[in-house]
Coordinates of C-alpha atoms (C1' of nucleotides) in Angstrom, one line a residue:
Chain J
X1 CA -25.0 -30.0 8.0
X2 CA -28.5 -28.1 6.9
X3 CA -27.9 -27.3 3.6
X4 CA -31.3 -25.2 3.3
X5 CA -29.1 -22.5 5.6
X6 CA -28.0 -19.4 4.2
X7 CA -24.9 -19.5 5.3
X8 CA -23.1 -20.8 2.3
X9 CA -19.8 -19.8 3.7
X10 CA -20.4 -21.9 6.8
X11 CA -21.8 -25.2 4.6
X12 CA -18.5 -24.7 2.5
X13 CA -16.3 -25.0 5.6
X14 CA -18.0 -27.8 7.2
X15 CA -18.1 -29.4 3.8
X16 CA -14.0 -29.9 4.4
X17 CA -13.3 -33.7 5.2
X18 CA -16.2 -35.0 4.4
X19 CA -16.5 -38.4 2.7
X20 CA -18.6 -37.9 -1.1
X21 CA -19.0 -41.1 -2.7
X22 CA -20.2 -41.8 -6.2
X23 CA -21.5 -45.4 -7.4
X24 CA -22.4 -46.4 -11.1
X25 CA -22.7 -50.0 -12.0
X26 CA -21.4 -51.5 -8.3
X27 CA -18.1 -49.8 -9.3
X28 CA -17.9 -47.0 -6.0
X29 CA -15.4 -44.2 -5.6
X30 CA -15.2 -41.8 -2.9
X31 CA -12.8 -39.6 -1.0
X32 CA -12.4 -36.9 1.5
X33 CA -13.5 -33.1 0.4
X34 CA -10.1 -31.1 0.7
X35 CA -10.9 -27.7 -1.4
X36 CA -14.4 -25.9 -2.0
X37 CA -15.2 -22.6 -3.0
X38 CA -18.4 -20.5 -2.2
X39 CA -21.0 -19.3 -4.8
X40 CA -23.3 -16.7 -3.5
X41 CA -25.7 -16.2 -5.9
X42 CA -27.1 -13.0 -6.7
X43 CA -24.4 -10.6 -4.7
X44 CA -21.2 -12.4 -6.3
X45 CA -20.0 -11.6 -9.8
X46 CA -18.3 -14.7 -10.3
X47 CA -21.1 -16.2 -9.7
X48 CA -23.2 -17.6 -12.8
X49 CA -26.2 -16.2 -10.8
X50 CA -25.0 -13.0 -10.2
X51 CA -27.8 -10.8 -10.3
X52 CA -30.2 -13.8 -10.3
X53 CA -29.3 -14.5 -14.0
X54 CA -31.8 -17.5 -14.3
X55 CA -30.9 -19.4 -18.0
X56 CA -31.4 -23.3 -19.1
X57 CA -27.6 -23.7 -17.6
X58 CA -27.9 -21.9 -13.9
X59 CA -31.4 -23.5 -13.6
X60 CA -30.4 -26.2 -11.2
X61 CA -28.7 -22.8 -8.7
X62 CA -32.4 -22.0 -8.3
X63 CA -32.8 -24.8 -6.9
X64 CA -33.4 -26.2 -2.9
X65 CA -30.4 -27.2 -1.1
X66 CA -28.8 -30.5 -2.0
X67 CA -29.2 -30.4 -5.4
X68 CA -26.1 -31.3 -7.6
X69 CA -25.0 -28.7 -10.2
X70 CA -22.5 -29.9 -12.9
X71 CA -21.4 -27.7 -15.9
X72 CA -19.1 -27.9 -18.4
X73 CA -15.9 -25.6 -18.6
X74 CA -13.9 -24.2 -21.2
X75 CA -15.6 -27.1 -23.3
X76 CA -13.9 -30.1 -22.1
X77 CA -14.2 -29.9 -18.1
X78 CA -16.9 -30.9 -16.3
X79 CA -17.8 -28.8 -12.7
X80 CA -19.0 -30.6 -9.6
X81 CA -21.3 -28.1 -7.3
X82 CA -23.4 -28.8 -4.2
X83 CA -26.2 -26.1 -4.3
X84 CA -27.7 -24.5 -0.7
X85 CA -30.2 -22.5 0.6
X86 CA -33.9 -22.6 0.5
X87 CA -35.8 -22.4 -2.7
X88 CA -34.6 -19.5 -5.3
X89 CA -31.6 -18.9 -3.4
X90 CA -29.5 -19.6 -6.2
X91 CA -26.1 -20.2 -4.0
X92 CA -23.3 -23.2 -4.6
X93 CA -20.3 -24.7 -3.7
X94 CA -17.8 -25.9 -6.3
X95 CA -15.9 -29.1 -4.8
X96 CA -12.5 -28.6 -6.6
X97 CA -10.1 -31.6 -4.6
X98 CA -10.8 -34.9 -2.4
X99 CA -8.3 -37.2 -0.8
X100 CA -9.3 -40.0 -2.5
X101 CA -10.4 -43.1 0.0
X102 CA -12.3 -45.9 -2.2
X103 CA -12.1 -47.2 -5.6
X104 CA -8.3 -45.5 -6.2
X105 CA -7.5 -48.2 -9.0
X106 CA -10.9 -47.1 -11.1
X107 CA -9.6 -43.4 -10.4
X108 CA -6.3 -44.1 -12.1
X109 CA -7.9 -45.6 -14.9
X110 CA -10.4 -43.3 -15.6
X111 CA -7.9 -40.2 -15.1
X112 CA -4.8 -42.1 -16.8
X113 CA -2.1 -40.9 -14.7
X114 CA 0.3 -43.0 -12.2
X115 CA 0.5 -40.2 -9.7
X116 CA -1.9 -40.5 -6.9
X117 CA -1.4 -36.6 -6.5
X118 CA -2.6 -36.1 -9.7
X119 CA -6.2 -38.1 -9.3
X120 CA -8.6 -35.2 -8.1
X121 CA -6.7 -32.2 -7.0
X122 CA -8.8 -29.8 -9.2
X123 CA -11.9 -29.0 -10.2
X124 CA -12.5 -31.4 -13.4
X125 CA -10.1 -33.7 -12.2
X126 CA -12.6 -34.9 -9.2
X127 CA -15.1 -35.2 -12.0
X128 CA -13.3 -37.2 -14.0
X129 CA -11.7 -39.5 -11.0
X130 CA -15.4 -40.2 -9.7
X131 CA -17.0 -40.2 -13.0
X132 CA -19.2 -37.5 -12.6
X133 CA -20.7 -35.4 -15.5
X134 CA -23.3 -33.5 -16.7
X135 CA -26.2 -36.0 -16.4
X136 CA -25.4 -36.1 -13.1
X137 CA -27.2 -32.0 -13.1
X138 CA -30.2 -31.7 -11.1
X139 CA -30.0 -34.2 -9.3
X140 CA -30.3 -34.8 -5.5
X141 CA -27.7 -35.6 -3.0
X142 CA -27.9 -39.1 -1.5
X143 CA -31.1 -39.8 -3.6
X144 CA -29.1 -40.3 -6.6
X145 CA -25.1 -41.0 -8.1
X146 CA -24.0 -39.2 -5.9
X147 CA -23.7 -39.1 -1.8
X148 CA -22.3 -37.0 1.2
X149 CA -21.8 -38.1 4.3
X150 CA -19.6 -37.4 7.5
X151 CA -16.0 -38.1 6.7
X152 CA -13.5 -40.2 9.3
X153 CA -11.5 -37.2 10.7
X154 CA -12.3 -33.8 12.9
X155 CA -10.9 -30.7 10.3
X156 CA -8.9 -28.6 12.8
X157 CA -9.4 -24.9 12.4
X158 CA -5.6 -24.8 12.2
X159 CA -5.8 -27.6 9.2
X160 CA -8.1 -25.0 7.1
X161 CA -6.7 -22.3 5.1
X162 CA -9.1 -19.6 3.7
X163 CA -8.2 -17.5 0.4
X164 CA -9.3 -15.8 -2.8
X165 CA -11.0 -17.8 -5.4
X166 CA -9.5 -19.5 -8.6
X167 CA -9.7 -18.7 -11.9
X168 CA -12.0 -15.9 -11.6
X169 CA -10.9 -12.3 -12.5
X170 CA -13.3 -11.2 -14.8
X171 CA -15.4 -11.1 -11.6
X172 CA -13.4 -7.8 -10.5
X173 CA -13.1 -6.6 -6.6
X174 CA -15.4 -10.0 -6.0
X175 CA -12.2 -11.6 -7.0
X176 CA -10.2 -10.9 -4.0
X177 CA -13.2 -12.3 -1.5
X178 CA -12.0 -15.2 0.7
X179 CA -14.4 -17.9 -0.4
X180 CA -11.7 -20.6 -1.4
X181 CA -11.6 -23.6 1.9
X182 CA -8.3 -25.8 1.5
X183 CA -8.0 -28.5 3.9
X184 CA -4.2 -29.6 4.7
X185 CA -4.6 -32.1 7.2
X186 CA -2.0 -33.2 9.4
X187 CA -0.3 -36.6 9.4
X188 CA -0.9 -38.8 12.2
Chain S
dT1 C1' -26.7 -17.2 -37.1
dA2 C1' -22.3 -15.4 -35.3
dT3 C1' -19.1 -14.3 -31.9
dA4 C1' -16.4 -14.2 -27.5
dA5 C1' -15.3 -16.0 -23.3
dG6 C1' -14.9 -19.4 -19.8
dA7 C1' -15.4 -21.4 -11.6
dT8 C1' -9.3 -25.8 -16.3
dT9 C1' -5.9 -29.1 -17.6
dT10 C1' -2.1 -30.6 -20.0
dA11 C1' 2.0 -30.6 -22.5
dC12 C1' 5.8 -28.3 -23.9
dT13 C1' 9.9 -24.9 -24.0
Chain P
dG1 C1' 7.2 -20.3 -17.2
dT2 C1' 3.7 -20.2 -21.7
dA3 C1' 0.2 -21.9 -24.7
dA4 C1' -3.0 -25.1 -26.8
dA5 C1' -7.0 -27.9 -26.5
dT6 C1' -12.1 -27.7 -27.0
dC7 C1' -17.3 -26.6 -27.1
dT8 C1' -21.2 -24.9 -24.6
dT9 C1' -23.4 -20.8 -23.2
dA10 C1' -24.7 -16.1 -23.3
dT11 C1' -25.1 -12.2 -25.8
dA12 C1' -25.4 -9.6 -29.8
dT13 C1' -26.5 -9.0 -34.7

DNA sequence: TATAAGATTTACT
DNA sequence: GTAAATCTTATAT
């Protein structure tokens, strides 16, 4: 994965079944990357770089490839993205589900449910599961909290589906553009 | 300073 | 199905 390419889309589909792991403490949490959606920066109006908008918040976008964006949403969740491209090529992906893999029993206590289903599938939920937040911003993949590395399973083309984004109208016809990777893999 | 809106989640009817 | 929770950020006075 060369995550100084330009090819978000591409980074965002080969994202899919990867293993991201987070440690704080010795206590480690990790899972398998089951739903992304592509950023692109200055040419997407849902993007929070559209039109290279550069402000205290989008800083980290601006960014090299493999630095960690986190923001904060509708003031109480936090946002996981993995920022690509070279230098000033503010594109991200937002990781918004994992199969979760390690440290399951931390996720259910730090998320407070009983339902493994409802652990990380969505957006601030995989925040809270791994216990990411906002001081994890700027930093660098596997130099830091946080790490990526190749998951246990080959993601099928027929496994992947490909759709709209979430949550996003405001951004108008840039709303209908199939950016959204879901990863359904199948049982064995 | 003030205001509006948001890459969501949760609980409730 | 609908609506509330919650607070930072961006933009405008």
């Amino acid at each position: 994965m060369n995550l100084l390419s330009t090819d978000t889309l591409s980074i965002a589909r080969s994202l899919l079944g990867m293993e991201i792991t987070t440690s704080f403490n010795g206590v480690c949490t990790s899972g398998y990357i089951s739903e992304v959606e592509a950023y692109l920066g200055a040419e997407d109006k849902a993007s929070h770089s559209y039109r290279n908008k550069r402000t205290d918040r989008t800083e980290p976008m601006f960014a090299e490839g493999g630095t960690i964006y986190v923001y904060l949403c509708y003031g109480i969740h936090e946002m996981l993205n993995l920022v690509c491209g070279p230098l000033d090529h503010p594109h991200a992906i937002l990781i918004r589900g994992i199969i979760p893999v390690e440290g399951i029993e931390e996720m259910y206590r730090r998320r407070n449910k009983s339902r493994l289903k409802d652990l990380s599938n969505g957006p601030g939920k995989v925040c809270q599961a791994m216990g990411i937040s906002r001081s994890q911003n700027g930093q660098r993949i596997n130099t830091g909290d946080i790490s990526i590395s190749n998951g246990a399973k080959e993601v099928l083309d027929r496994e992947v589906s490909v759709g709209p984004r979430i949550g996003i109208d405001y951004a108008g016809e840039d709303s209908l553009l199939p950016y959204r990777f879901l990863w359904h893999p199948q049982v064995d």
